[in-house]
PDB file of C-alpha atoms in Angstrom:
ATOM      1  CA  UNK A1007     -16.661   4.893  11.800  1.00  0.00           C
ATOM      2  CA  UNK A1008     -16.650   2.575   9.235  1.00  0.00           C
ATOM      3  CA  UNK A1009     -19.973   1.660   7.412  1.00  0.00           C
ATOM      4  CA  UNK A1010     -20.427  -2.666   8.072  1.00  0.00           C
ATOM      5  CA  UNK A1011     -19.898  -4.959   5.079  1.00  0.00           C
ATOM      6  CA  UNK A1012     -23.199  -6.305   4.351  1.00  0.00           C
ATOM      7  CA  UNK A1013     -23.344 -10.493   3.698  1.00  0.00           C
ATOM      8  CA  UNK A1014     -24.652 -11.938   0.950  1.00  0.00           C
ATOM      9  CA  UNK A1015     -25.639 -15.285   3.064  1.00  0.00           C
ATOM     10  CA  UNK A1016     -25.874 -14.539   6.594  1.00  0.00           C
ATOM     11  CA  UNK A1017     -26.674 -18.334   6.758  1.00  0.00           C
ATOM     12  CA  UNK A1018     -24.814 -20.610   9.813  1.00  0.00           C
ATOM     13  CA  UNK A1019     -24.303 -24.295   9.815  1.00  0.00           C
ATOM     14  CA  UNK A1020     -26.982 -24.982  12.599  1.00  0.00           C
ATOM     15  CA  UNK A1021     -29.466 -22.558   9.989  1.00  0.00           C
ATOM     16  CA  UNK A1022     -28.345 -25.561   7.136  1.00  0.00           C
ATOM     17  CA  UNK A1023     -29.056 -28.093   8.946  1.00  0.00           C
ATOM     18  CA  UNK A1024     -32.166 -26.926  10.590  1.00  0.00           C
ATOM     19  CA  UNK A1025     -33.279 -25.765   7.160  1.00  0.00           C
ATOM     20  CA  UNK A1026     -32.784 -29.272   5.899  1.00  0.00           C
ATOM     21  CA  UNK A1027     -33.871 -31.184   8.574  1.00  0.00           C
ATOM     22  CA  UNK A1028     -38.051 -29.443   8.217  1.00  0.00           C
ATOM     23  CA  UNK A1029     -37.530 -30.217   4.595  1.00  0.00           C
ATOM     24  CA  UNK A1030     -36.674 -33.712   5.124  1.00  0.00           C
ATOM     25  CA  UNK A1031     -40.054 -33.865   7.460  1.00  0.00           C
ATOM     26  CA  UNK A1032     -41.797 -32.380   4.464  1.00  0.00           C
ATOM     27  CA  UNK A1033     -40.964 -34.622   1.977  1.00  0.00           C
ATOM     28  CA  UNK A1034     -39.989 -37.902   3.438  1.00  0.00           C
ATOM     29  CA  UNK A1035     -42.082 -38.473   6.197  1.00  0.00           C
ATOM     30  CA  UNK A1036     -40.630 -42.148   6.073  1.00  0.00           C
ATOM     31  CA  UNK A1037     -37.395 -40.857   7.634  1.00  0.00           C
ATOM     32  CA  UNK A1038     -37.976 -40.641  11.387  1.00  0.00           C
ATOM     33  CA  UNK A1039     -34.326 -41.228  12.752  1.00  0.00           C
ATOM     34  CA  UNK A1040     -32.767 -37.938  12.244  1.00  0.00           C
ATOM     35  CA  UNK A1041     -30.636 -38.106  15.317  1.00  0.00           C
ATOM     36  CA  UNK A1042     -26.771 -37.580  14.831  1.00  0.00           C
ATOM     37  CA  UNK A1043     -25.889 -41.086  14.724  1.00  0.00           C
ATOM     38  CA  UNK A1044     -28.038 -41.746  11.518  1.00  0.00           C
ATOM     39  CA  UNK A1045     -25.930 -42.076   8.086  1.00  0.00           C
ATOM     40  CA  UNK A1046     -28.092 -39.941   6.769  1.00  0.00           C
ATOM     41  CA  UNK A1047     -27.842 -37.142   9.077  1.00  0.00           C
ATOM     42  CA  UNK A1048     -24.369 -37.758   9.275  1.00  0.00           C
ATOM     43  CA  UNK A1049     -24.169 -36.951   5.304  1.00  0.00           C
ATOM     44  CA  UNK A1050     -26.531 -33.941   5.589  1.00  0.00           C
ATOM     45  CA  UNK A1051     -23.978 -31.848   7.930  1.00  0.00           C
ATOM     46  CA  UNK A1052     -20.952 -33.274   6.375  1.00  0.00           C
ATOM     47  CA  UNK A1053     -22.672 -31.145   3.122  1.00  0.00           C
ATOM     48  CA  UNK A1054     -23.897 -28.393   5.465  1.00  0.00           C
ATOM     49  CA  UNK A1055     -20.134 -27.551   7.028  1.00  0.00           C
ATOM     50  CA  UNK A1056     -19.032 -27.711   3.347  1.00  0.00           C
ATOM     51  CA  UNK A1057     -22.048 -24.938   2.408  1.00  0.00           C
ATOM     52  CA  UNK A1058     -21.368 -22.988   5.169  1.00  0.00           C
ATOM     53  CA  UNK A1059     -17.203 -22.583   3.804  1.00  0.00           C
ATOM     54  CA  UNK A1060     -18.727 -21.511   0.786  1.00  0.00           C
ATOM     55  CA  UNK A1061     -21.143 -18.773   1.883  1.00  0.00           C
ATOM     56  CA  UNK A1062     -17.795 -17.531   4.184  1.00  0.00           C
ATOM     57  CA  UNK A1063     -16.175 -17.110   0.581  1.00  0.00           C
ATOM     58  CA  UNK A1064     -19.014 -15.674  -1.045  1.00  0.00           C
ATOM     59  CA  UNK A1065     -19.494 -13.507   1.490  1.00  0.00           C
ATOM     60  CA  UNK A1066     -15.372 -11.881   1.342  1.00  0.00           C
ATOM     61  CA  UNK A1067     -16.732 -10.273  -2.952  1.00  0.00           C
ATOM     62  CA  UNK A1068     -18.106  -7.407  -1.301  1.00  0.00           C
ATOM     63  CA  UNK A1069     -15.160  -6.308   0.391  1.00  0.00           C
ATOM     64  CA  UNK A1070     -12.478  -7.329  -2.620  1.00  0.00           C
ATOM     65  CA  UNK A1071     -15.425  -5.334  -4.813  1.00  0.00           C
ATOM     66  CA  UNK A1072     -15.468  -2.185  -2.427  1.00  0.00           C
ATOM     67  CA  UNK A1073     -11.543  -2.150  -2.587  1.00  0.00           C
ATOM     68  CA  UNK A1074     -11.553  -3.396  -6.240  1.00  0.00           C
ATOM     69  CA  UNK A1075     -13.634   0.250  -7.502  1.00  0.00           C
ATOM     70  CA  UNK A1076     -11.113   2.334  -4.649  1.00  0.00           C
ATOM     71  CA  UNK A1077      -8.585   1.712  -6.968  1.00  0.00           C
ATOM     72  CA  UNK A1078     -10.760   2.383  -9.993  1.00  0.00           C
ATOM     73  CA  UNK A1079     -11.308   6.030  -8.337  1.00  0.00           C
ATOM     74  CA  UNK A1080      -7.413   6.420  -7.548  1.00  0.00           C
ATOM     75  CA  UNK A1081      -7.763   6.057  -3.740  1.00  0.00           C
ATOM     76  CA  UNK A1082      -4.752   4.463  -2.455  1.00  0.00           C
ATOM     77  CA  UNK A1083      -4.247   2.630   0.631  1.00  0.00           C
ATOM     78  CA  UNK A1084      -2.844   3.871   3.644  1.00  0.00           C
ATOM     79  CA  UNK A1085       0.939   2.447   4.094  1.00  0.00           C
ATOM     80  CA  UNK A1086       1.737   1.146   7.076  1.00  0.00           C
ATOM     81  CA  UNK A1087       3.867   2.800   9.508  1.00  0.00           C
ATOM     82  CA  UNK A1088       6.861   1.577  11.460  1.00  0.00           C
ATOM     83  CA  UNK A1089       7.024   1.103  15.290  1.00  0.00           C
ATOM     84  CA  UNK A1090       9.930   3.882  17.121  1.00  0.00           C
ATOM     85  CA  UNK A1091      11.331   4.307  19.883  1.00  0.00           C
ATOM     86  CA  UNK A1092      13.508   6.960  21.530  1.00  0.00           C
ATOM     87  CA  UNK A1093      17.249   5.126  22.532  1.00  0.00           C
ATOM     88  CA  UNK A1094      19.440   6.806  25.020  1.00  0.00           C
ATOM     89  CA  UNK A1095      22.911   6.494  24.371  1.00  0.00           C
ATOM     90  CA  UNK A1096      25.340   6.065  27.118  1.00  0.00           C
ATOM     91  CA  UNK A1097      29.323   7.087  27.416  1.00  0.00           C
ATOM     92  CA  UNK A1098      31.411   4.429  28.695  1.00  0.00           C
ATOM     93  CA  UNK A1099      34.050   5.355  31.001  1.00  0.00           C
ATOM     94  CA  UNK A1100      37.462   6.302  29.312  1.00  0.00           C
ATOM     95  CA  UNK A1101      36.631   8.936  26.927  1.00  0.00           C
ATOM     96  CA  UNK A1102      35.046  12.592  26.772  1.00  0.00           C
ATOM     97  CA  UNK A1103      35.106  14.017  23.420  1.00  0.00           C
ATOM     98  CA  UNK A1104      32.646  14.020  20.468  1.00  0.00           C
ATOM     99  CA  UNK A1105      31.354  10.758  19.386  1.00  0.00           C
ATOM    100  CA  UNK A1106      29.519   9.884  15.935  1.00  0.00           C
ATOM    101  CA  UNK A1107      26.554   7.654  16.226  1.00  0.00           C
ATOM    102  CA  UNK A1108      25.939   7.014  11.832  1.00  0.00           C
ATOM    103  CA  UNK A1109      22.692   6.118  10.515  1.00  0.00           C
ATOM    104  CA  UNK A1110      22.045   2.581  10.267  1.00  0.00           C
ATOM    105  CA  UNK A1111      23.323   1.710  13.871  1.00  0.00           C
ATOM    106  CA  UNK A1112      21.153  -1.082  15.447  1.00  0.00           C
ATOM    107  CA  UNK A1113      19.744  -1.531  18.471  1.00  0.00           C
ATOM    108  CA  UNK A1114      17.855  -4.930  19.574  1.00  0.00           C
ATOM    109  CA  UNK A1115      16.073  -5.432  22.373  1.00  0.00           C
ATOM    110  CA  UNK A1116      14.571  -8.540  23.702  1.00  0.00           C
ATOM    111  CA  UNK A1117      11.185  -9.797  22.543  1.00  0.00           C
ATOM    112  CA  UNK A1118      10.115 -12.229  25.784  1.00  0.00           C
ATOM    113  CA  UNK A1119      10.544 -16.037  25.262  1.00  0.00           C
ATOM    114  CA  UNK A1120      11.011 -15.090  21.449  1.00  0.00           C
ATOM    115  CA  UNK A1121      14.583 -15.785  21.073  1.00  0.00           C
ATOM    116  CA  UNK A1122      14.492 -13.221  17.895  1.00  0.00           C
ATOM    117  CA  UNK A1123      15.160 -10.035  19.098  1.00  0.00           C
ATOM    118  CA  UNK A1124      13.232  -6.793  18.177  1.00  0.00           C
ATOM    119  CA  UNK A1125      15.986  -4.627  15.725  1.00  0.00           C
ATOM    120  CA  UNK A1126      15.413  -0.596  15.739  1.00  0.00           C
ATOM    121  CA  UNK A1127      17.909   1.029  13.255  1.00  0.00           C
ATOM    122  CA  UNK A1128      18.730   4.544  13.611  1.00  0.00           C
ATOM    123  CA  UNK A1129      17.529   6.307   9.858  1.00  0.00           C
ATOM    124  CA  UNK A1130      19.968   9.619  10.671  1.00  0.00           C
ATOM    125  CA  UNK A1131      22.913  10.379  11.919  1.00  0.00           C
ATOM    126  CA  UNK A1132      23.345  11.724  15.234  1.00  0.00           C
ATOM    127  CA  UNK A1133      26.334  12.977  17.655  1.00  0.00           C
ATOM    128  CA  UNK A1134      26.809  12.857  21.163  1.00  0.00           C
ATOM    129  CA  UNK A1135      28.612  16.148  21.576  1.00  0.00           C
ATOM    130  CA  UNK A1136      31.821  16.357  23.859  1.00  0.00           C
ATOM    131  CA  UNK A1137      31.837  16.519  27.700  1.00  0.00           C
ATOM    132  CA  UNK A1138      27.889  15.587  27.597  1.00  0.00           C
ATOM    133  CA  UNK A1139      27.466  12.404  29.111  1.00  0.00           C
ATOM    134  CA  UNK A1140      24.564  10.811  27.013  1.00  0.00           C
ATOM    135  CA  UNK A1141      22.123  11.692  23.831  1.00  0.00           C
ATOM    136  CA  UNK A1142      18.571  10.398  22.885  1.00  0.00           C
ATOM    137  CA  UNK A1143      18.217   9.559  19.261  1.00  0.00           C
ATOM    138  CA  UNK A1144      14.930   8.630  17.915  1.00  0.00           C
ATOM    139  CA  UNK A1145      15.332   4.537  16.244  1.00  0.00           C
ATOM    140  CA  UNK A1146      12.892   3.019  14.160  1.00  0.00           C
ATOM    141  CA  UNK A1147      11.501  -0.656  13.209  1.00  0.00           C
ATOM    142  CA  UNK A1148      12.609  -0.780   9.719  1.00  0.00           C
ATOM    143  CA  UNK A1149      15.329  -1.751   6.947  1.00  0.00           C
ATOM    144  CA  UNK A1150      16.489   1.498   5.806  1.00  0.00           C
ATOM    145  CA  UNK A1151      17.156   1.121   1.769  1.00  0.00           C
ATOM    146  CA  UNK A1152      19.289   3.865   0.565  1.00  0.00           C
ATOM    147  CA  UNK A1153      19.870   4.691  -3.134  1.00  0.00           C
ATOM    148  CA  UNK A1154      18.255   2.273  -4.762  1.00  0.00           C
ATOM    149  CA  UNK A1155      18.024   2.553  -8.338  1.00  0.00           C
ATOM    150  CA  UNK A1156      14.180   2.231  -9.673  1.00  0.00           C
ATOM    151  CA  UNK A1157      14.325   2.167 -13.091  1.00  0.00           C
ATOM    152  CA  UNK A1158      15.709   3.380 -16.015  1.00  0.00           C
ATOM    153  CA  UNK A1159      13.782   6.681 -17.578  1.00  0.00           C
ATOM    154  CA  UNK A1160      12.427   6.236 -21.212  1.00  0.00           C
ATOM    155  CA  UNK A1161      11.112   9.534 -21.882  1.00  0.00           C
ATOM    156  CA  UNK A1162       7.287   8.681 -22.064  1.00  0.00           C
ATOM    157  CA  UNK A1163       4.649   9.918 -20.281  1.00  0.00           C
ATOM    158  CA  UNK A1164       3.023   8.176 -17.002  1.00  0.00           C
ATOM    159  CA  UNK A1165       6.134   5.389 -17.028  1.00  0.00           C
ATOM    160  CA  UNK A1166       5.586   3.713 -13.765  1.00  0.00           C
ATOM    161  CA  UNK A1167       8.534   1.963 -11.593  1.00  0.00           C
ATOM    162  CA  UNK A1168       8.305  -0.274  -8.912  1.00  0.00           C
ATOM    163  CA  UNK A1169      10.903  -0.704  -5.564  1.00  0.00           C
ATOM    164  CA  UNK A1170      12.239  -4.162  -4.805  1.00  0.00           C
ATOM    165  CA  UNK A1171      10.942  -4.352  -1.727  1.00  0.00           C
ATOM    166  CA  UNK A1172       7.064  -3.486  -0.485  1.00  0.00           C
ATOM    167  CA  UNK A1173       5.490  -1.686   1.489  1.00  0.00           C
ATOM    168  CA  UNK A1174       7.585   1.602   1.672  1.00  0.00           C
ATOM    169  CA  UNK A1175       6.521   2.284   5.173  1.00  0.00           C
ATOM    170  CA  UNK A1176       6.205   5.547   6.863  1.00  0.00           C
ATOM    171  CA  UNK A1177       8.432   6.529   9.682  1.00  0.00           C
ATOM    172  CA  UNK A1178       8.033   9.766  12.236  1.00  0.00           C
ATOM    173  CA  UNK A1179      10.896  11.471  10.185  1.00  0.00           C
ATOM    174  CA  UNK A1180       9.446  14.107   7.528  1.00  0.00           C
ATOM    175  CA  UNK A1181      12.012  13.154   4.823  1.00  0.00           C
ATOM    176  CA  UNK A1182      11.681   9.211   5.073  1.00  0.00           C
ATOM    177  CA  UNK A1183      11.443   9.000   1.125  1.00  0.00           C
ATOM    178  CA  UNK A1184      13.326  10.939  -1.760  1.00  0.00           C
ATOM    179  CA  UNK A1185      13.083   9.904  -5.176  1.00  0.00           C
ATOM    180  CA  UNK A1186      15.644  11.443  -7.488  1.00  0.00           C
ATOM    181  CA  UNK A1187      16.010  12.371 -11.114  1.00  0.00           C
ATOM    182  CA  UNK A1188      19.507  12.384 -12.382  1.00  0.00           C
ATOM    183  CA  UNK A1189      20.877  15.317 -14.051  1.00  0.00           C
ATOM    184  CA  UNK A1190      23.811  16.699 -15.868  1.00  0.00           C
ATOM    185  CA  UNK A1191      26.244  18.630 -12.981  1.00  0.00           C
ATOM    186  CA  UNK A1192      25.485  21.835 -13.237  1.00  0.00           C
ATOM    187  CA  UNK A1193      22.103  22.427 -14.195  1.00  0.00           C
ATOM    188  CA  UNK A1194      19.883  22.321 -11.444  1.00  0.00           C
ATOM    189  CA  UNK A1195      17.799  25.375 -11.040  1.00  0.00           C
ATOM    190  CA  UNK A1196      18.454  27.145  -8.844  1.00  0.00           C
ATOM    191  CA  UNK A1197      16.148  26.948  -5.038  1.00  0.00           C
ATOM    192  CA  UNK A1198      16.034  23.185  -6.565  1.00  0.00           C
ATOM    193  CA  UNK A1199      16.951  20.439  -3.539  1.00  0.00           C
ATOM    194  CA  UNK A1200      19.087  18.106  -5.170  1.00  0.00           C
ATOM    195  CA  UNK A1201      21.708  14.975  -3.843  1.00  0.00           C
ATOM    196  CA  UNK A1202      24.907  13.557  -4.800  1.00  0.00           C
ATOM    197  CA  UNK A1203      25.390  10.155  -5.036  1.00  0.00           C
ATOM    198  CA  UNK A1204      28.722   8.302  -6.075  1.00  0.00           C
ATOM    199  CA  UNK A1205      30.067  11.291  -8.224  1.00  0.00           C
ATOM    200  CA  UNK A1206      26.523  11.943 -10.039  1.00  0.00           C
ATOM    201  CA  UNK A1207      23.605  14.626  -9.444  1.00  0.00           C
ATOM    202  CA  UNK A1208      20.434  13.491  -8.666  1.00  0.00           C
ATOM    203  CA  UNK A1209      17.124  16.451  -8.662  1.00  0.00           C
ATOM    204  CA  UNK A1210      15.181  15.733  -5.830  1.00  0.00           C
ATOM    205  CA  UNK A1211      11.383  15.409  -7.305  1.00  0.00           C
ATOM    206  CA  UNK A1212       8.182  15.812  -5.178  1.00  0.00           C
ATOM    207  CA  UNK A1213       5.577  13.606  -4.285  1.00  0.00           C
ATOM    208  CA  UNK A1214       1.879  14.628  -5.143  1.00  0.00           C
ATOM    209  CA  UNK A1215      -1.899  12.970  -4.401  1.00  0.00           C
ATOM    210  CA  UNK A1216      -3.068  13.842  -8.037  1.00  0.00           C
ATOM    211  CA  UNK A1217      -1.821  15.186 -10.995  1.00  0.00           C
ATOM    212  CA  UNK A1218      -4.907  17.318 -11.307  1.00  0.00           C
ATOM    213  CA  UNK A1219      -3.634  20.909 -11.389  1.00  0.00           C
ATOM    214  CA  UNK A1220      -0.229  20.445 -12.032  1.00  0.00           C
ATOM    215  CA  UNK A1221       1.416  22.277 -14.902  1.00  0.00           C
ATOM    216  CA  UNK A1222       3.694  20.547 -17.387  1.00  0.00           C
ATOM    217  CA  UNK A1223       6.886  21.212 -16.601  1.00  0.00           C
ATOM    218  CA  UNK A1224       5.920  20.107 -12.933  1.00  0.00           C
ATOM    219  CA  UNK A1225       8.744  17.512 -11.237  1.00  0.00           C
ATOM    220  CA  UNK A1226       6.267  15.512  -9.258  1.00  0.00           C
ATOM    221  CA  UNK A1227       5.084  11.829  -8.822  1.00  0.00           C
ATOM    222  CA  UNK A1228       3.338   9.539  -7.316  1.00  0.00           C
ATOM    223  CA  UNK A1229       3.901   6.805  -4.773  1.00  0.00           C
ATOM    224  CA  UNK A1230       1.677   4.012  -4.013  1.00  0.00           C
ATOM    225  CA  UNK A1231       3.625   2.782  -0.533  1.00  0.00           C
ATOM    226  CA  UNK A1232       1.766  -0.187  -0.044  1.00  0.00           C
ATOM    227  CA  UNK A1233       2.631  -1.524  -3.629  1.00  0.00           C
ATOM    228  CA  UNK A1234       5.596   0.190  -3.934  1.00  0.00           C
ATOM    229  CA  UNK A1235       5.210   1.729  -7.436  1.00  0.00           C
ATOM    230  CA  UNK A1236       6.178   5.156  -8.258  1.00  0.00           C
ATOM    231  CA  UNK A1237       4.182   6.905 -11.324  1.00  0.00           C
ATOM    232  CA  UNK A1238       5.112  10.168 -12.911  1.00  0.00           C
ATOM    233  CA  UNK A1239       2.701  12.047 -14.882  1.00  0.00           C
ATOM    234  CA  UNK A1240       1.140  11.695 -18.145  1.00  0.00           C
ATOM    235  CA  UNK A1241       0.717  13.604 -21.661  1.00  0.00           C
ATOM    236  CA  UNK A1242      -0.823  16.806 -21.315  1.00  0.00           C
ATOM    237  CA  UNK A1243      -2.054  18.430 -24.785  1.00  0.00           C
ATOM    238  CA  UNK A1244      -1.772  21.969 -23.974  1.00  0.00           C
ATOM    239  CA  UNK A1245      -1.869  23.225 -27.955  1.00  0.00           C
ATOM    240  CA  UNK A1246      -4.493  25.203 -28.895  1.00  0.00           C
ATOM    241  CA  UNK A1247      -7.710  23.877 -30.199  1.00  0.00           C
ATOM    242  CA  UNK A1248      -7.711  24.890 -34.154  1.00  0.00           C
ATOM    243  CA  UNK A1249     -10.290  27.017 -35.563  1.00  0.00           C
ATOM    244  CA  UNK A1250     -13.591  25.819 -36.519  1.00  0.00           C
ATOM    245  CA  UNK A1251     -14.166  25.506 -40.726  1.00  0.00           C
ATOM    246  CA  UNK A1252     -17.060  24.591 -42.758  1.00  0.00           C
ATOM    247  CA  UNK A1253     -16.886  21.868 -45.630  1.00  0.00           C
ATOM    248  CA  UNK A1254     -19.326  21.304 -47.494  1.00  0.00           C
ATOM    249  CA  UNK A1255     -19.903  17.619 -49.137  1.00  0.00           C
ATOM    250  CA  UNK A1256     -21.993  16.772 -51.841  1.00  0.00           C
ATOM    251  CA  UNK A1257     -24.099  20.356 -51.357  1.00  0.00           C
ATOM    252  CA  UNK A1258     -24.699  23.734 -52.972  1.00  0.00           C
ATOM    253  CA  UNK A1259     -23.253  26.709 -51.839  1.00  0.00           C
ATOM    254  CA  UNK A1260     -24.094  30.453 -52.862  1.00  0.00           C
ATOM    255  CA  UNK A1261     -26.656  29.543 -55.335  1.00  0.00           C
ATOM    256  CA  UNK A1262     -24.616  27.133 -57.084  1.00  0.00           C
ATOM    257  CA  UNK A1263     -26.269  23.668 -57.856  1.00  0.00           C
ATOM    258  CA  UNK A1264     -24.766  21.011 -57.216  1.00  0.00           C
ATOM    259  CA  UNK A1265     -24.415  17.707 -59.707  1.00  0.00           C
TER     260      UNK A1265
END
């Protein structure tokens, strides 16, 4: 349950013009038209529906302020997740062995008098084996984006990159975003989950909530989906402290005066 947004100015356009109206009694007693037709009144709620578009604005800081110290505090916003559907695939006549359905195959599907259609994409391969007559492969409501290069690393701490395109939405699969590092061939540790992409080895790095806890030679980062920025970590001093020493400045020490 979320806790209301309080107003600022809970004031309507009939409270304006009310309000004005018993002030106008008050201090012009003079003015005793103050039916809709008068020019007067006319002006007064011209002003009032220009107040009340003001106190709607005024009103919309508290929410920009609540989400304005979230990110202060590091909370992200939830990303938002894709529509899916499960898509039977049918054989045609003429045919009975294996058939390859790749990742990326779209699907549309009619969206009432909307002439453009709804497009689900499949985001992983899948096979409809031989002699079975049809498969169900999960499709999604998305533009897969595969290998896309972020940025170029510069060797300092807490570098952040951004995707091209925002939000990085969330899909039902577990694995809908990798980020890789790319290193030599050859020297991924070993247990490490790692990619190759066009010839060249790319260390698969995991995504964390905070960097609080995580040791320095940690390959984590992370992912703001709604903004699409990616942050690794930053400097960690890990030295040790050095060892407390006296000096003495303009004193005496052991007896001796000083000047």
């Amino acid at each position: 349950m979320t806790l209301p947004v309080p107003h600022l100015d809970d004031r309507t356009f009939l409270d304006l013009v009310t309000e004005a109206r018993e002030r106008i009694r008050q201090s012009c007693p003079g003015w005793t038209d103050l039916s809709a037709h008068d020019p007067g009144i006319a002006l007064l709620e011209a002003f009032a529906y220009l107040t009340e578009v003001m106190i709607y604005r005024l009103n919309q800081l508290p929410e920009k302020a609540y989400v304005a110290f979230l990110n202060l505090l590091g909370v992200a916003q939830h990303a938002p997740s894709v529509a899916w559907a499960d898509v039977r695939f049918t054989r045609t006549a003429g045919g009975s062995g294996p058939i390859r359905i790749p990742a990326g195959t779209r699907v549309a599907a009619a969206r009432g008098a909307d002439p453009r259609p709804v497009v689900f994409v499949t985001t992983e391969p899948a096979l409809l084996p031989a002699g079975q007559v049809e498969v169900t492969v999960r499709m999604h409501h998305c533009e897969p984006v595969e290998a896309e290069l972020l940025g170029l690393g510069t060797g300092q701490p807490g570098q952040v990159l951004r995707a091209a395109r925002a939000p990085l939405a969330r899909t039902a699969e577990p694995l809908d975003l990798l980020l890789g590092v790319e290193v030599p061939a050859g020297t991924v540790e070993l247990g490490a989950a790692a990619r190759e992409h066009e010839g060249r080895t790319f260390e698969i790095w995991r995504p964390v909530d905070s960097f609080a806890g995580v040791g320095p030679q940690a390959k984590v980062y992370r992912v703001d989906r709604c903004s699409g920025t990616v942050t690794f970590a930053p400097a960690l001093d890990l030295r040790d402290p050095p060892e407390p020493h006296a000096t003495a400045v303009g004193g005496a020490t052991d007896g001796d005066a000083g000047p």
